Amino acid sequence: MSSDFSILSDNDDLPMGWEWTNLDRILSIISGEAFKKKDYTTSGVKLLQIANVSFGEIVWEQQNFLPEDIAYQFPEIILKENDVVIALNRPIIGGRLKIARLKRQDTPSILYQRVGCFKSIDNDLIKYFFLYGQSHIFLKYIQENLQGSDQPYINTSCLPKLTIPLAPLNEQRRIVEKVEALMARSRKAKEALDTIPKLIEQFRQSVLAAAFRGDLTADWREQNPNIEPASVLSERIRKDLYEKMDQGTLSIDSKEETDKKIPKKWLWVSLSEIGKVSGGLTKNSTRNVLPLEFPYLRVANVYSNKLDLSEIKNIKIRSEELERVLLRKGDLLIVEGNGSLDQIGRASIWDGSIDPCLHQNHLIKVRFEPIEMSEYILFWLLSREGRSQIMQVASSTTGLHTLSLGKISKLQIPLIPLAEQHQIVTIIKELFDSIDRLFYQYQGAFSQLENLNQSILSKAFRGELVEQDPNDEPASVLLERIQKEREKEKAKVKQIGVKKLKK
């Protein structure tokens, strides 16, 4: 008996009435045309492009149209209900294949370049193939036949010789009905699971909101009434920073007042009042001849409360630049610019895992004394209020979103006593650990659901999902009928061509 996740191979015995067949014996495989953008309109025949092909469904978030008089000049690529389409460029993302079957609402539409289409004379047969197209065995075949490294693509010339276990037509119908019923239940479970990440993020934000309202440490403040207030901490930090400013190594931006209420002994301050804000190195060709070379962090290495150090590059510098751009464990790093507003200002703390290490100019560094303040400030920047501040100062009338040393320096921070900072960070981490455990459980459930779907498909294409009926017309007869239908179609096309020649 095969494992739950395997499908029959060419060398395995097929169930009674089944046949191994190449894909081109049962389906027509075509690709689209490269239509000109100047011909696009706001209505007409939908242009089905690669962006419209998702995982198991067609999405129309990006929608272009061709006028009917142009579209219907290409009848062979006009799409109909139940046609199956596949993305030819980067067809696999995150281990999933971009393949979909058209529904009635997706038509009329026409096939664009870089999208392949499987057509059949029989709707039941194409539905059966679409299930096969969602199986691991089909995904594996696509993976093995990808070409190109930077932009992997599939050449349609490899698809005709793919073999598929073909069941009798009546059994195909039973298989499709059974799988669709099971998949419908699976989809409902997935829909329930899909709500969990949003709930988890809401829980995180609720924790941060409570922290910066002072709720998480309200009892702690009552038990510690004589704790040094934030104003004293601020004055001590400012004194140290002003000493450095007198040495010409620092400038402090003026504080912008805020009227938001915070607990007693807390204090609103600008970021530059409590930390040294500095930029990094500009990458250019003039550095190629410089004497010193070090690893450095780029925007691609810094994410929200996470570092990605899988790819670290080197940069050459002058000796006098080293002190300014050298990272120290605990430094707060903030991304200066990003094409997406919700990604701009993402921040993380340098962990010191590469030493020495520098940073580029698109990463703004903030260094605190004491360094332990970094975690508290990071959590503030991750909070909804912190993110709101960042997005507000990053916005511009030109539509380009960017931060700068000046904008980061003026960000308002609720400074609290150092001991209370430690308490808040500890509580947040404990609660976030609990949230992370919930997220891991969600990921496990999601993975099990995907395994269940593949188990269903594997059983279907091994002939184990539905009962077989010896009275079913065998697949060999279906293949013969498809061949005859194709020959009739060829003869019809040839006859039309002859008539045109005679005219």
Coordinates of C-alpha atoms in Angstrom, one line a residue, residues 5-497:
F5 CA 1.0 11.4 0.4
S6 CA 2.1 9.4 -2.7
I7 CA 0.4 9.1 -6.0
L8 CA 0.9 6.2 -8.4
S9 CA 4.0 6.4 -10.7
D10 CA 4.2 5.1 -14.2
N11 CA 5.5 1.8 -13.0
D12 CA 2.7 1.1 -10.6
D13 CA -0.3 -1.0 -11.5
L14 CA -3.4 1.1 -12.1
P15 CA -6.9 0.3 -10.8
M16 CA -9.3 -1.5 -13.2
G17 CA -10.3 0.6 -16.1
W18 CA -7.6 3.3 -15.6
E19 CA -4.9 4.3 -18.1
W20 CA -1.6 6.1 -18.0
T21 CA -1.7 8.9 -20.6
N22 CA 0.3 11.9 -21.6
L23 CA -1.3 15.2 -21.0
D24 CA -1.4 16.2 -24.7
R25 CA -3.7 13.2 -25.4
I26 CA -6.5 14.6 -23.3
L27 CA -5.9 18.4 -23.2
S28 CA -4.9 21.2 -25.4
I29 CA -2.1 23.4 -24.0
I30 CA -1.7 27.0 -25.1
S31 CA -0.1 30.2 -24.0
G32 CA -1.2 33.8 -24.4
E33 CA -0.4 36.8 -26.6
A34 CA 1.6 40.0 -25.8
F35 CA -1.1 42.6 -26.3
K36 CA -0.1 46.3 -26.5
K37 CA -0.9 48.6 -23.6
K38 CA -2.2 51.3 -25.9
D39 CA -5.1 49.0 -26.8
Y40 CA -6.2 48.6 -23.2
T41 CA -9.7 50.0 -22.3
T42 CA -11.8 50.4 -19.2
S43 CA -14.3 47.8 -20.3
G44 CA -14.7 44.9 -22.7
V45 CA -13.0 41.5 -22.5
K46 CA -11.0 40.9 -19.4
L47 CA -7.3 40.4 -20.0
L48 CA -6.1 37.5 -17.8
Q49 CA -2.6 38.3 -16.8
I50 CA -0.1 36.5 -14.6
A51 CA -1.1 38.7 -11.6
N52 CA -4.6 37.3 -11.9
V53 CA -3.5 33.7 -11.4
S54 CA -3.4 32.8 -7.7
F55 CA -3.4 29.6 -5.7
G56 CA -6.4 27.7 -6.8
E57 CA -8.4 30.8 -7.9
I58 CA -8.5 33.8 -10.2
V59 CA -8.2 37.2 -8.5
W60 CA -9.0 40.5 -10.3
E61 CA -7.3 43.0 -8.0
Q62 CA -5.4 44.1 -11.1
Q63 CA -7.8 44.3 -14.1
N64 CA -7.2 45.4 -17.7
F65 CA -9.5 45.0 -20.7
L66 CA -9.3 44.7 -24.4
P67 CA -12.0 46.0 -26.8
E68 CA -14.1 43.1 -28.2
D69 CA -13.1 43.9 -31.8
I70 CA -9.5 43.2 -30.9
A71 CA -10.0 40.3 -28.5
Y72 CA -12.2 38.2 -30.8
Q73 CA -9.5 38.3 -33.5
F74 CA -7.8 35.7 -31.3
P75 CA -10.6 33.0 -30.8
E76 CA -8.1 30.3 -29.8
I77 CA -7.1 32.1 -26.6
I78 CA -10.6 33.3 -25.6
L79 CA -11.1 31.6 -22.2
K80 CA -14.3 29.9 -21.1
E81 CA -15.6 28.6 -17.8
N82 CA -13.6 25.6 -16.4
D83 CA -10.4 26.4 -18.4
V84 CA -7.4 25.8 -16.2
V85 CA -4.6 28.4 -16.3
I86 CA -1.1 28.4 -14.8
A87 CA 1.5 31.1 -14.2
L88 CA 4.5 30.4 -16.5
N89 CA 6.8 33.0 -14.8
R90 CA 7.6 32.3 -11.1
P91 CA 4.8 29.6 -11.0
I92 CA 5.8 28.4 -7.5
I93 CA 5.8 30.8 -4.5
G94 CA 6.3 29.6 -1.0
G95 CA 6.1 26.0 -2.1
R96 CA 2.6 26.5 -3.7
L97 CA 1.7 26.5 -7.4
K98 CA -0.2 29.3 -9.1
I99 CA -2.8 27.3 -10.9
A100 CA -6.5 28.1 -11.1
R101 CA -9.8 27.0 -12.8
L102 CA -12.0 29.8 -14.3
K103 CA -15.5 30.3 -12.9
R104 CA -18.4 31.8 -14.8
Q105 CA -17.7 35.3 -13.4
D106 CA -14.1 35.1 -14.7
T107 CA -15.4 35.1 -18.3
P108 CA -15.3 36.5 -20.9
S109 CA -11.5 36.8 -20.7
I110 CA -8.5 36.4 -23.0
L111 CA -5.1 34.9 -22.3
Y112 CA -2.1 37.2 -21.9
Q113 CA 1.5 36.2 -22.4
R114 CA 3.4 34.3 -19.6
V115 CA 0.1 32.5 -18.7
G116 CA -0.5 29.0 -19.9
C117 CA -3.9 27.4 -20.4
F118 CA -5.2 23.8 -20.4
K119 CA -8.4 23.3 -22.5
S120 CA -10.6 20.2 -22.8
I121 CA -13.6 19.2 -24.8
D122 CA -15.1 17.7 -21.7
N123 CA -15.8 19.7 -18.5
D124 CA -15.6 16.7 -16.2
L125 CA -12.2 15.8 -17.6
I126 CA -10.8 19.3 -17.0
K127 CA -12.2 19.4 -13.5
Y128 CA -10.4 16.0 -12.8
F129 CA -7.2 17.4 -14.2
F130 CA -7.5 20.6 -12.1
L131 CA -7.4 18.4 -9.0
Y132 CA -4.3 16.7 -10.3
G133 CA -2.8 20.1 -10.9
Q134 CA -3.1 20.9 -7.2
S135 CA -1.3 17.7 -6.1
H136 CA 2.3 17.4 -4.9
I137 CA 3.2 15.2 -7.9
F138 CA 2.2 17.9 -10.4
L139 CA 4.0 20.5 -8.3
K140 CA 7.2 18.3 -8.2
Y141 CA 7.0 17.9 -12.0
I142 CA 6.9 21.7 -12.5
Q143 CA 9.7 22.2 -10.0
E144 CA 11.9 19.7 -11.9
N145 CA 11.3 21.4 -15.2
L146 CA 11.8 25.1 -14.2
Q147 CA 14.3 27.1 -16.2
G148 CA 16.2 30.2 -15.2
S149 CA 17.5 31.1 -11.8
D150 CA 16.7 34.7 -11.1
Q151 CA 13.2 34.5 -12.7
P152 CA 12.3 30.8 -12.8
Y153 CA 9.8 30.0 -15.6
I154 CA 8.1 27.0 -17.1
N155 CA 8.3 26.3 -20.8
T156 CA 5.0 24.9 -22.1
S157 CA 6.9 22.5 -24.3
C158 CA 7.6 20.3 -21.3
L159 CA 3.9 19.9 -20.3
P160 CA 2.6 17.6 -23.1
K161 CA 4.6 14.6 -22.0
L162 CA 3.6 14.7 -18.3
T163 CA 1.8 11.5 -17.5
I164 CA -1.4 11.4 -15.6
P165 CA -3.4 8.4 -14.2
L166 CA -6.7 8.6 -16.1
A167 CA -9.7 7.1 -14.4
P168 CA -12.9 6.1 -16.2
L169 CA -15.1 9.2 -16.9
N170 CA -17.8 8.2 -14.5
E171 CA -15.3 7.5 -11.8
Q172 CA -13.7 10.9 -12.5
R173 CA -17.1 12.5 -11.8
R174 CA -17.4 10.6 -8.5
I175 CA -13.8 11.6 -7.6
V176 CA -14.4 15.3 -8.4
E177 CA -17.7 15.3 -6.4
K178 CA -16.1 13.6 -3.4
V179 CA -12.9 15.8 -3.4
E180 CA -14.9 19.0 -3.8
A181 CA -17.1 18.1 -0.9
L182 CA -14.1 17.3 1.3
M183 CA -12.2 20.4 0.2
A184 CA -15.3 22.6 1.0
R185 CA -15.0 21.4 4.6
S186 CA -11.3 22.0 4.5
R187 CA -11.9 25.6 3.2
K188 CA -14.2 26.3 6.1
A189 CA -11.5 25.2 8.5
K190 CA -9.0 27.3 6.7
E191 CA -11.3 30.4 6.8
A192 CA -11.5 29.9 10.6
L193 CA -7.7 29.6 10.8
D194 CA -7.2 32.6 8.6
T195 CA -8.7 34.9 11.3
I196 CA -6.1 33.8 13.9
P197 CA -3.1 35.9 12.6
K198 CA -5.2 39.1 12.7
L199 CA -6.4 38.2 16.3
I200 CA -2.8 37.5 17.3
E201 CA -1.7 40.9 16.0
Q202 CA -4.6 42.6 17.8
F203 CA -3.5 40.9 21.0
R204 CA 0.1 42.1 20.5
Q205 CA -1.2 45.7 20.0
S206 CA -3.5 45.4 23.0
V207 CA -0.5 44.4 25.2
L208 CA 1.6 47.4 23.9
A209 CA -1.3 49.8 24.3
A210 CA -1.8 48.7 27.9
A211 CA 2.0 49.0 28.5
F212 CA 2.2 52.6 27.3
R213 CA -1.0 53.7 29.1
G214 CA 0.8 52.5 32.3
D215 CA -1.8 49.7 32.9
L216 CA 0.7 46.8 32.9
T217 CA 2.7 48.4 35.7
A218 CA 0.0 50.3 37.7
D219 CA 0.3 47.9 40.6
W220 CA 4.1 48.0 40.5
R221 CA 4.1 51.8 40.7
E222 CA 1.9 51.6 43.8
Q223 CA 4.3 49.2 45.4
N224 CA 7.3 51.4 44.5
P225 CA 6.2 55.0 45.2
N226 CA 9.7 56.3 45.8
I227 CA 11.2 55.3 42.5
E228 CA 13.3 57.9 40.7
P229 CA 11.0 59.8 38.2
A230 CA 11.6 60.0 34.5
S231 CA 12.5 63.7 34.7
V232 CA 15.6 62.9 36.7
L233 CA 16.6 60.1 34.3
S234 CA 16.0 62.5 31.4
E235 CA 18.2 65.2 33.0
R236 CA 21.0 62.8 33.6
I237 CA 20.9 61.5 30.0
R238 CA 20.6 65.0 28.6
K239 CA 23.7 66.1 30.6
D240 CA 25.7 63.3 29.2
L241 CA 24.5 64.0 25.6
Y242 CA 25.2 67.7 26.0
E243 CA 28.7 67.0 27.1
K244 CA 29.1 65.0 23.8
M245 CA 27.5 67.8 21.9
D246 CA 30.1 70.2 23.3
Q247 CA 32.7 67.9 21.9
G248 CA 31.1 68.4 18.4
T249 CA 29.8 64.8 18.2
L250 CA 26.1 65.4 18.7
S251 CA 23.2 67.7 18.0
I252 CA 19.9 67.6 19.9
D253 CA 16.6 68.5 18.3
S254 CA 14.1 70.7 20.1
K255 CA 11.3 68.9 21.8
E256 CA 7.8 68.9 20.3
E257 CA 5.2 69.1 23.0
T258 CA 2.3 66.6 23.2
D259 CA -0.8 66.7 25.3
K260 CA -1.3 63.0 25.6
K261 CA -1.9 61.9 29.2
I262 CA 0.6 59.6 30.8
P263 CA 1.1 58.5 34.4
K264 CA 2.9 60.7 37.0
K265 CA 6.7 60.4 37.0
W266 CA 6.5 59.7 33.2
L267 CA 7.7 62.3 30.8
W268 CA 7.3 63.0 27.0
V269 CA 10.7 63.5 25.4
S270 CA 12.0 63.6 21.8
L271 CA 14.2 60.7 20.8
S272 CA 17.3 62.8 20.4
E273 CA 16.9 64.0 24.0
I274 CA 17.6 60.5 25.3
G275 CA 19.7 58.9 22.5
K276 CA 22.3 59.6 19.9
V277 CA 20.8 59.5 16.4
S278 CA 23.2 59.0 13.5
G279 CA 23.3 58.0 9.9
G280 CA 25.4 55.4 8.1
L281 CA 27.5 54.9 5.0
T282 CA 26.6 55.8 1.5
K283 CA 27.4 53.0 -1.0
N284 CA 29.2 54.2 -4.2
S285 CA 32.0 53.2 -6.6
T286 CA 34.5 55.6 -5.0
R287 CA 34.7 53.3 -2.0
N288 CA 36.3 50.5 -4.1
V289 CA 39.8 51.9 -3.6
L290 CA 39.5 52.6 0.2
P291 CA 41.9 50.7 2.6
L292 CA 39.6 49.2 5.2
E293 CA 36.8 46.7 4.5
F294 CA 34.1 45.6 6.9
P295 CA 30.7 43.7 6.8
Y296 CA 27.7 46.1 7.0
L297 CA 24.0 46.0 7.4
R298 CA 21.5 47.1 4.7
V299 CA 17.8 47.7 4.7
A300 CA 17.3 44.1 3.6
N301 CA 18.8 42.9 6.9
V302 CA 16.4 44.8 9.2
Y303 CA 12.8 43.9 9.7
S304 CA 10.2 44.6 12.4
N305 CA 11.8 43.3 15.7
K306 CA 13.8 40.8 13.6
L307 CA 17.2 40.7 11.8
D308 CA 17.8 38.7 8.7
L309 CA 21.6 38.0 8.4
S310 CA 21.4 35.4 5.7
E311 CA 23.2 37.7 3.3
I312 CA 25.8 40.1 4.6
K313 CA 27.8 42.3 2.2
N314 CA 31.1 44.1 2.8
I315 CA 31.9 47.8 2.3
K316 CA 35.2 49.7 2.2
I317 CA 35.7 52.8 4.4
R318 CA 38.1 55.5 5.5
S319 CA 39.6 55.0 9.0
E320 CA 38.1 58.3 10.2
E321 CA 34.6 56.9 9.4
L322 CA 34.8 53.8 11.5
E323 CA 33.8 55.2 15.0
R324 CA 30.7 56.9 13.6
V325 CA 29.2 53.9 11.8
L326 CA 30.5 51.0 14.0
L327 CA 27.6 49.1 15.5
R328 CA 27.4 48.1 19.1
K329 CA 25.2 45.4 20.7
G330 CA 21.9 47.1 21.7
D331 CA 21.9 49.8 19.1
L332 CA 18.4 50.5 17.7
L333 CA 18.2 50.4 13.9
I334 CA 15.4 52.1 12.0
V335 CA 14.8 51.7 8.3
E336 CA 14.8 55.2 6.7
G337 CA 12.8 54.5 3.5
N338 CA 10.6 51.9 1.8
G339 CA 8.2 51.9 -1.1
S340 CA 5.4 50.7 1.2
L341 CA 4.2 53.1 3.9
D342 CA 3.4 50.3 6.3
Q343 CA 7.1 49.0 6.1
I344 CA 8.8 52.3 6.5
G345 CA 10.4 52.9 9.9
R346 CA 10.5 49.2 10.7
A347 CA 13.0 48.7 13.6
S348 CA 15.1 46.1 15.4
I349 CA 17.9 45.9 17.9
W350 CA 21.4 44.9 16.8
D351 CA 22.4 41.6 18.5
G352 CA 26.2 42.0 18.1
S353 CA 26.4 38.6 16.3
I354 CA 28.8 40.0 13.7
D355 CA 31.7 42.0 15.2
P356 CA 32.8 44.4 13.9
C357 CA 29.9 45.4 11.7
L358 CA 28.8 48.8 10.2
H359 CA 25.5 50.1 8.8
Q360 CA 24.5 51.9 5.6
N361 CA 23.0 55.3 5.3
H362 CA 19.4 54.0 4.8
L363 CA 19.6 52.6 8.4
I364 CA 19.3 55.2 11.1
K365 CA 21.1 54.2 14.3
V366 CA 20.0 55.3 17.8
R367 CA 22.4 54.6 20.7
F368 CA 21.1 54.9 24.3
E369 CA 22.9 55.3 27.6
P370 CA 22.1 53.1 29.4
I371 CA 21.9 50.7 26.5
E372 CA 19.1 48.7 28.1
M373 CA 16.7 51.4 27.1
S374 CA 16.7 50.1 23.5
E375 CA 14.2 47.3 24.2
Y376 CA 11.7 49.7 25.8
I377 CA 12.0 52.2 22.9
L378 CA 11.7 49.5 20.3
F379 CA 8.4 48.3 21.8
W380 CA 7.1 51.9 21.7
L381 CA 8.0 52.1 18.0
L382 CA 6.2 48.8 17.4
S383 CA 3.0 50.0 19.2
R384 CA 0.1 51.5 17.2
E385 CA 0.8 55.0 18.6
G386 CA 4.5 54.7 17.7
R387 CA 3.8 53.4 14.2
S388 CA 1.2 56.2 13.7
Q389 CA 3.9 58.8 14.6
I390 CA 6.3 57.3 12.1
M391 CA 3.8 57.1 9.3
Q392 CA 2.7 60.6 9.9
V393 CA 6.2 62.2 9.7
A394 CA 7.1 59.9 6.7
S395 CA 4.1 61.1 4.6
S396 CA 4.6 63.8 2.0
T397 CA 2.6 65.7 -0.6
T398 CA 4.7 64.1 -3.4
G399 CA 3.6 60.5 -2.4
L400 CA 7.2 59.5 -1.6
H401 CA 7.5 58.1 1.9
T402 CA 10.8 58.6 3.7
L403 CA 12.3 59.3 7.1
S404 CA 15.4 61.4 7.9
L405 CA 17.7 62.0 10.9
G406 CA 15.7 65.1 11.7
K407 CA 12.3 63.3 11.6
I408 CA 13.5 60.4 13.7
S409 CA 15.2 62.7 16.2
K410 CA 11.8 64.5 16.9
L411 CA 9.8 61.4 17.5
Q412 CA 8.0 61.7 20.8
I413 CA 8.7 59.0 23.4
P414 CA 7.0 58.4 26.8
L415 CA 10.1 58.2 29.0
I416 CA 9.5 56.3 32.2
P417 CA 11.8 55.5 35.2
L418 CA 14.5 53.0 34.3
A419 CA 13.3 50.4 36.8
E420 CA 9.8 50.6 35.4
Q421 CA 11.2 50.2 31.9
H422 CA 12.8 46.9 33.0
Q423 CA 9.4 45.8 34.5
I424 CA 7.4 46.7 31.4
V425 CA 9.9 45.0 29.0
T426 CA 9.8 41.8 31.2
I427 CA 6.0 41.7 31.2
I428 CA 5.7 42.4 27.4
K429 CA 8.2 39.7 26.6
E430 CA 6.3 37.2 28.8
L431 CA 3.0 38.0 27.1
F432 CA 4.6 38.0 23.7
D433 CA 6.1 34.5 24.4
S434 CA 2.6 33.3 25.1
I435 CA 1.3 34.9 21.9
D436 CA 4.2 33.2 20.0
R437 CA 3.2 29.8 21.3
L438 CA -0.4 30.4 20.0
F439 CA 1.0 31.4 16.7
Y440 CA 3.1 28.2 16.5
Q441 CA 0.0 26.2 17.3
Y442 CA -1.8 28.0 14.4
Q443 CA 1.1 27.2 12.0
G444 CA 0.9 23.5 13.0
A445 CA -2.8 23.4 12.4
F446 CA -2.4 25.1 9.1
S447 CA 0.3 22.6 8.0
Q448 CA -1.9 19.7 9.1
L449 CA -4.7 21.1 7.0
E450 CA -2.5 21.3 3.9
N451 CA -1.3 17.7 4.6
L452 CA -4.9 16.6 4.8
N453 CA -5.7 18.1 1.5
Q454 CA -2.8 16.4 -0.1
S455 CA -3.7 13.1 1.5
I456 CA -7.2 13.4 -0.1
L457 CA -5.7 14.1 -3.5
S458 CA -3.2 11.2 -3.2
K459 CA -6.0 8.7 -2.3
A460 CA -8.1 10.1 -5.2
F461 CA -5.4 9.5 -7.8
R462 CA -4.5 6.0 -6.4
G463 CA -8.1 5.0 -6.9
E464 CA -8.7 4.7 -3.1
L465 CA -11.1 7.6 -2.5
V466 CA -14.3 6.4 -4.2
E467 CA -15.7 3.0 -5.1
Q468 CA -14.9 1.6 -8.5
D469 CA -17.7 0.3 -10.7
P470 CA -16.8 -2.5 -13.1
N471 CA -19.7 -1.3 -15.4
D472 CA -17.9 2.1 -15.9
E473 CA -16.7 2.8 -19.5
P474 CA -12.9 2.3 -19.2
A475 CA -10.5 5.2 -19.7
S476 CA -9.2 3.6 -22.9
V477 CA -12.6 4.2 -24.6
L478 CA -12.5 7.9 -23.4
L479 CA -9.0 8.3 -25.0
E480 CA -10.3 6.8 -28.3
R481 CA -13.3 9.2 -28.2
I482 CA -11.1 12.2 -27.5
Q483 CA -8.8 11.2 -30.4
K484 CA -11.8 10.9 -32.8
E485 CA -13.2 14.3 -31.7
R486 CA -9.8 15.9 -32.4
E487 CA -9.6 14.3 -35.8
K488 CA -13.0 15.7 -36.6
E489 CA -12.0 19.1 -35.5
K490 CA -8.8 19.0 -37.6
A491 CA -10.8 17.9 -40.6
K492 CA -13.3 20.8 -40.0
V493 CA -10.5 23.3 -39.8
K494 CA -8.9 21.9 -42.9
Q495 CA -12.2 22.1 -44.8
I496 CA -12.6 25.7 -43.9
G497 CA -9.1 26.4 -45.1

